[in-house]
């Protein structure tokens, strides 16, 4: 069981109404996919590298890979034996054992020791640079560092179409925009809330969008 969205007092209409959902068992990568991991894919498959792969900061091996469009994230995920998470799976994972936690660690806004968000770093950071922000599922960077592509098309009204206890919800339509989650190094802190729903065009290449993957059990 997971929970999507925010209570009536929550700040954003696209997070309402909150819904209880049923999710099939899955595993999610503990960190965003790194440049080192993506380079292994590039070598194995022969696809183009990330456009920032040679950047002295954004291209470092232990930083999240960025500059990847949604379809490339899909291709990597399939190659690695997984897929992109639905936003329901992503939000369930981000909250850990807490039903309606605002942030992966609880309800307190992020501190610089917990998360790379709010332009503290100005760039991406190594994937394990903020151990105090790791949640109780052992997941890193669920708040900040990079936005993460999800499998869903973005629709601000999507939650209103869902019944409670729906199994494995996903918006698999086409809206021209894709859900991104988690906030990034240059986001306002509130964008790193577990329930915050961001969006980007599917073909956007940005230095603040990466991804992680899930595996079906």
mmCIF file of C-alpha atoms in Angstrom:
data_model
loop_
_atom_site.group_PDB
_atom_site.id
_atom_site.type_symbol
_atom_site.label_atom_id
_atom_site.label_comp_id
_atom_site.label_asym_id
_atom_site.label_seq_id
_atom_site.Cartn_x
_atom_site.Cartn_y
_atom_site.Cartn_z
ATOM 1 C CA UNK A 1 0.000 0.000 0.000
ATOM 2 C CA UNK A 2 1.211 3.514 -0.793
ATOM 3 C CA UNK A 3 -0.158 7.011 -0.643
ATOM 4 C CA UNK A 4 -0.125 9.562 -3.416
ATOM 5 C CA UNK A 5 -0.451 13.260 -2.881
ATOM 6 C CA UNK A 6 -1.101 15.739 -0.109
ATOM 7 C CA UNK A 7 -3.918 16.344 2.381
ATOM 8 C CA UNK A 8 -6.366 19.229 1.793
ATOM 9 C CA UNK A 9 -3.983 21.610 3.592
ATOM 10 C CA UNK A 10 -1.197 20.782 1.116
ATOM 11 C CA UNK A 11 0.167 23.577 -1.060
ATOM 12 C CA UNK A 12 -0.421 22.412 -4.640
ATOM 13 C CA UNK A 13 -3.673 21.482 -6.381
ATOM 14 C CA UNK A 14 -1.958 18.938 -8.654
ATOM 15 C CA UNK A 15 -1.182 16.846 -5.545
ATOM 16 C CA UNK A 16 -4.842 16.497 -4.624
ATOM 17 C CA UNK A 17 -6.911 14.678 -3.700
ATOM 18 C CA UNK A 18 -4.579 12.283 -1.897
ATOM 19 C CA UNK A 19 -5.197 8.664 -2.840
ATOM 20 C CA UNK A 20 -4.363 5.318 -1.283
ATOM 21 C CA UNK A 21 -2.985 2.961 -3.925
ATOM 22 C CA UNK A 22 -1.960 -0.691 -4.137
ATOM 23 C CA UNK A 23 1.469 -1.387 -5.565
ATOM 24 C CA UNK A 24 2.961 -4.645 -6.739
ATOM 25 C CA UNK A 25 6.278 -5.566 -5.148
ATOM 26 C CA UNK A 26 9.276 -3.764 -6.641
ATOM 27 C CA UNK A 27 12.852 -2.781 -5.888
ATOM 28 C CA UNK A 28 14.307 0.624 -6.678
ATOM 29 C CA UNK A 29 17.925 1.614 -7.169
ATOM 30 C CA UNK A 30 19.396 3.115 -4.017
ATOM 31 C CA UNK A 31 20.865 6.068 -5.917
ATOM 32 C CA UNK A 32 20.337 7.865 -9.203
ATOM 33 C CA UNK A 33 22.142 6.237 -12.121
ATOM 34 C CA UNK A 34 25.684 7.589 -12.239
ATOM 35 C CA UNK A 35 27.905 8.704 -15.087
ATOM 36 C CA UNK A 36 30.032 5.613 -14.508
ATOM 37 C CA UNK A 37 27.020 3.328 -14.900
ATOM 38 C CA UNK A 38 25.771 5.158 -17.979
ATOM 39 C CA UNK A 39 29.223 5.002 -19.604
ATOM 40 C CA UNK A 40 29.117 1.204 -19.218
ATOM 41 C CA UNK A 41 25.830 1.220 -21.143
ATOM 42 C CA UNK A 42 27.287 3.495 -23.836
ATOM 43 C CA UNK A 43 30.252 1.151 -24.288
ATOM 44 C CA UNK A 44 28.122 -1.997 -24.342
ATOM 45 C CA UNK A 45 25.393 -0.785 -26.692
ATOM 46 C CA UNK A 46 27.131 1.879 -28.770
ATOM 47 C CA UNK A 47 24.660 4.673 -28.086
ATOM 48 C CA UNK A 48 25.811 8.310 -27.858
ATOM 49 C CA UNK A 49 27.245 9.376 -24.501
ATOM 50 C CA UNK A 50 25.661 11.956 -22.278
ATOM 51 C CA UNK A 51 26.361 15.409 -23.756
ATOM 52 C CA UNK A 52 27.889 16.369 -20.403
ATOM 53 C CA UNK A 53 30.000 13.234 -20.044
ATOM 54 C CA UNK A 54 33.242 15.181 -20.426
ATOM 55 C CA UNK A 55 32.234 18.108 -18.246
ATOM 56 C CA UNK A 56 34.719 18.534 -15.357
ATOM 57 C CA UNK A 57 31.882 18.536 -12.795
ATOM 58 C CA UNK A 58 28.691 17.161 -14.338
ATOM 59 C CA UNK A 59 30.611 14.315 -15.976
ATOM 60 C CA UNK A 60 32.313 12.943 -12.862
ATOM 61 C CA UNK A 61 31.920 9.199 -12.412
ATOM 62 C CA UNK A 62 30.180 9.397 -9.032
ATOM 63 C CA UNK A 63 27.729 12.154 -10.021
ATOM 64 C CA UNK A 64 24.270 11.389 -11.432
ATOM 65 C CA UNK A 65 24.179 11.210 -15.208
ATOM 66 C CA UNK A 66 22.322 14.239 -16.600
ATOM 67 C CA UNK A 67 21.461 15.615 -20.029
ATOM 68 C CA UNK A 68 19.555 12.410 -20.747
ATOM 69 C CA UNK A 69 16.138 12.593 -22.414
ATOM 70 C CA UNK A 70 13.313 10.354 -21.284
ATOM 71 C CA UNK A 71 13.628 7.830 -24.138
ATOM 72 C CA UNK A 72 17.351 7.371 -23.390
ATOM 73 C CA UNK A 73 16.532 6.755 -19.742
ATOM 74 C CA UNK A 74 14.049 4.110 -20.901
ATOM 75 C CA UNK A 75 16.689 2.469 -23.088
ATOM 76 C CA UNK A 76 19.191 2.314 -20.233
ATOM 77 C CA UNK A 77 16.551 0.919 -17.884
ATOM 78 C CA UNK A 78 15.654 -1.914 -20.261
ATOM 79 C CA UNK A 79 19.337 -2.706 -20.845
ATOM 80 C CA UNK A 80 19.841 -2.889 -17.069
ATOM 81 C CA UNK A 81 16.878 -5.243 -16.653
ATOM 82 C CA UNK A 82 14.509 -2.696 -15.175
ATOM 83 C CA UNK A 83 12.299 0.244 -16.067
ATOM 84 C CA UNK A 84 11.559 3.780 -14.957
ATOM 85 C CA UNK A 85 9.416 4.038 -11.818
ATOM 86 C CA UNK A 86 5.829 5.181 -11.961
ATOM 87 C CA UNK A 87 5.272 8.315 -9.932
ATOM 88 C CA UNK A 88 3.261 6.217 -7.447
ATOM 89 C CA UNK A 89 6.244 3.901 -6.964
ATOM 90 C CA UNK A 90 8.638 6.829 -6.753
ATOM 91 C CA UNK A 91 6.575 8.589 -4.084
ATOM 92 C CA UNK A 92 6.105 5.394 -2.077
ATOM 93 C CA UNK A 93 9.850 4.797 -2.118
ATOM 94 C CA UNK A 94 10.698 8.407 -1.235
ATOM 95 C CA UNK A 95 8.504 8.404 1.860
ATOM 96 C CA UNK A 96 10.026 5.231 3.220
ATOM 97 C CA UNK A 97 8.066 3.837 6.162
ATOM 98 C CA UNK A 98 6.229 7.122 6.771
ATOM 99 C CA UNK A 99 2.725 7.451 5.342
ATOM 100 C CA UNK A 100 2.687 11.175 4.559
ATOM 101 C CA UNK A 101 6.255 12.338 5.211
ATOM 102 C CA UNK A 102 6.927 15.709 3.613
ATOM 103 C CA UNK A 103 10.561 14.768 2.931
ATOM 104 C CA UNK A 104 12.406 11.428 2.856
ATOM 105 C CA UNK A 105 13.672 11.948 6.422
ATOM 106 C CA UNK A 106 10.489 13.440 7.925
ATOM 107 C CA UNK A 107 8.638 16.751 7.925
ATOM 108 C CA UNK A 108 11.501 19.203 8.473
ATOM 109 C CA UNK A 109 12.696 21.244 5.472
ATOM 110 C CA UNK A 110 16.047 20.181 4.022
ATOM 111 C CA UNK A 111 19.319 21.266 5.579
ATOM 112 C CA UNK A 112 22.515 21.513 3.499
ATOM 113 C CA UNK A 113 23.752 18.386 5.302
ATOM 114 C CA UNK A 114 20.725 16.418 4.080
ATOM 115 C CA UNK A 115 20.187 17.445 0.487
ATOM 116 C CA UNK A 116 21.696 19.183 -2.520
ATOM 117 C CA UNK A 117 18.792 21.541 -3.116
ATOM 118 C CA UNK A 118 18.243 25.293 -3.004
ATOM 119 C CA UNK A 119 21.434 26.196 -4.921
ATOM 120 C CA UNK A 120 23.737 25.214 -2.075
ATOM 121 C CA UNK A 121 26.117 23.413 -4.456
ATOM 122 C CA UNK A 122 25.284 25.138 -7.802
ATOM 123 C CA UNK A 123 25.936 21.775 -9.529
ATOM 124 C CA UNK A 124 25.250 18.100 -9.079
ATOM 125 C CA UNK A 125 27.003 16.385 -6.178
ATOM 126 C CA UNK A 126 28.326 12.860 -5.641
ATOM 127 C CA UNK A 127 25.472 10.406 -5.132
ATOM 128 C CA UNK A 128 26.396 9.595 -1.511
ATOM 129 C CA UNK A 129 27.385 13.086 -0.382
ATOM 130 C CA UNK A 130 24.388 13.504 1.966
ATOM 131 C CA UNK A 131 24.046 10.504 4.297
ATOM 132 C CA UNK A 132 21.824 12.477 6.681
ATOM 133 C CA UNK A 133 19.245 12.719 3.909
ATOM 134 C CA UNK A 134 19.066 8.977 3.269
ATOM 135 C CA UNK A 135 15.628 7.632 4.107
ATOM 136 C CA UNK A 136 14.749 4.612 6.221
ATOM 137 C CA UNK A 137 14.607 2.410 3.118
ATOM 138 C CA UNK A 138 18.285 3.241 2.521
ATOM 139 C CA UNK A 139 17.606 5.436 -0.528
ATOM 140 C CA UNK A 140 19.881 8.384 -1.328
ATOM 141 C CA UNK A 141 19.065 11.680 -3.067
ATOM 142 C CA UNK A 142 15.289 11.263 -3.129
ATOM 143 C CA UNK A 143 15.273 14.982 -2.363
ATOM 144 C CA UNK A 144 17.530 17.192 -4.462
ATOM 145 C CA UNK A 145 20.662 16.650 -6.551
ATOM 146 C CA UNK A 146 18.728 15.850 -9.761
ATOM 147 C CA UNK A 147 15.130 15.613 -10.865
ATOM 148 C CA UNK A 148 14.303 12.044 -11.872
ATOM 149 C CA UNK A 149 12.308 10.916 -14.898
ATOM 150 C CA UNK A 150 9.217 8.833 -14.142
ATOM 151 C CA UNK A 151 7.208 6.592 -16.444
ATOM 152 C CA UNK A 152 4.035 8.710 -16.297
ATOM 153 C CA UNK A 153 2.864 11.390 -18.672
ATOM 154 C CA UNK A 154 2.173 14.536 -16.658
ATOM 155 C CA UNK A 155 -1.426 15.556 -16.084
ATOM 156 C CA UNK A 156 -2.172 17.982 -13.229
ATOM 157 C CA UNK A 157 -5.626 16.392 -12.816
ATOM 158 C CA UNK A 158 -4.442 12.767 -12.807
ATOM 159 C CA UNK A 159 -5.164 12.059 -9.132
ATOM 160 C CA UNK A 160 -8.792 13.088 -9.605
ATOM 161 C CA UNK A 161 -9.227 10.241 -12.073
ATOM 162 C CA UNK A 162 -8.037 7.567 -9.623
ATOM 163 C CA UNK A 163 -10.160 5.452 -7.308
ATOM 164 C CA UNK A 164 -8.758 4.605 -3.890
ATOM 165 C CA UNK A 165 -6.909 1.270 -3.760
ATOM 166 C CA UNK A 166 -6.307 1.178 -7.510
ATOM 167 C CA UNK A 167 -3.529 -1.274 -8.407
ATOM 168 C CA UNK A 168 -0.300 0.095 -9.923
ATOM 169 C CA UNK A 169 -1.634 3.401 -11.266
ATOM 170 C CA UNK A 170 0.169 4.992 -14.203
ATOM 171 C CA UNK A 171 -0.755 7.729 -16.619
ATOM 172 C CA UNK A 172 0.362 6.106 -19.859
ATOM 173 C CA UNK A 173 -1.303 8.625 -22.120
ATOM 174 C CA UNK A 174 0.475 11.304 -24.114
ATOM 175 C CA UNK A 175 0.418 14.889 -22.910
ATOM 176 C CA UNK A 176 3.736 16.093 -24.311
ATOM 177 C CA UNK A 177 5.117 16.385 -20.805
ATOM 178 C CA UNK A 178 6.628 13.786 -18.517
ATOM 179 C CA UNK A 179 6.579 13.571 -14.730
ATOM 180 C CA UNK A 180 9.838 14.390 -12.972
ATOM 181 C CA UNK A 181 10.272 13.964 -9.234
ATOM 182 C CA UNK A 182 12.552 14.912 -6.369
ATOM 183 C CA UNK A 183 13.794 18.421 -7.156
ATOM 184 C CA UNK A 184 17.371 19.282 -8.058
ATOM 185 C CA UNK A 185 20.374 21.284 -6.943
ATOM 186 C CA UNK A 186 18.839 24.471 -8.346
ATOM 187 C CA UNK A 187 15.240 23.895 -7.195
ATOM 188 C CA UNK A 188 13.449 25.675 -4.401
ATOM 189 C CA UNK A 189 13.519 23.471 -1.300
ATOM 190 C CA UNK A 190 9.781 22.773 -1.416
ATOM 191 C CA UNK A 191 10.195 21.119 -4.808
ATOM 192 C CA UNK A 192 12.050 18.319 -3.025
ATOM 193 C CA UNK A 193 8.947 17.317 -1.085
ATOM 194 C CA UNK A 194 7.965 13.677 -1.599
ATOM 195 C CA UNK A 195 4.587 14.691 -3.050
ATOM 196 C CA UNK A 196 5.818 17.455 -5.354
ATOM 197 C CA UNK A 197 5.011 16.774 -9.003
ATOM 198 C CA UNK A 198 7.294 18.365 -11.569
ATOM 199 C CA UNK A 199 7.145 18.066 -15.338
ATOM 200 C CA UNK A 200 9.404 18.434 -18.343
ATOM 201 C CA UNK A 201 9.137 17.908 -22.074
ATOM 202 C CA UNK A 202 10.188 14.360 -22.930
ATOM 203 C CA UNK A 203 13.029 15.526 -25.167
ATOM 204 C CA UNK A 204 14.456 18.128 -22.779
ATOM 205 C CA UNK A 205 18.176 17.761 -22.115
ATOM 206 C CA UNK A 206 18.884 19.449 -18.807
ATOM 207 C CA UNK A 207 21.825 19.462 -16.435
ATOM 208 C CA UNK A 208 19.420 18.914 -13.541
ATOM 209 C CA UNK A 209 17.440 15.863 -14.753
ATOM 210 C CA UNK A 210 18.628 12.299 -14.185
ATOM 211 C CA UNK A 211 16.862 9.062 -13.288
ATOM 212 C CA UNK A 212 16.853 5.909 -11.222
ATOM 213 C CA UNK A 213 15.286 2.574 -12.103
ATOM 214 C CA UNK A 214 13.007 -0.038 -10.594
ATOM 215 C CA UNK A 215 12.944 -3.817 -10.871
ATOM 216 C CA UNK A 216 9.822 -5.942 -10.710
ATOM 217 C CA UNK A 217 9.943 -8.705 -8.107
#
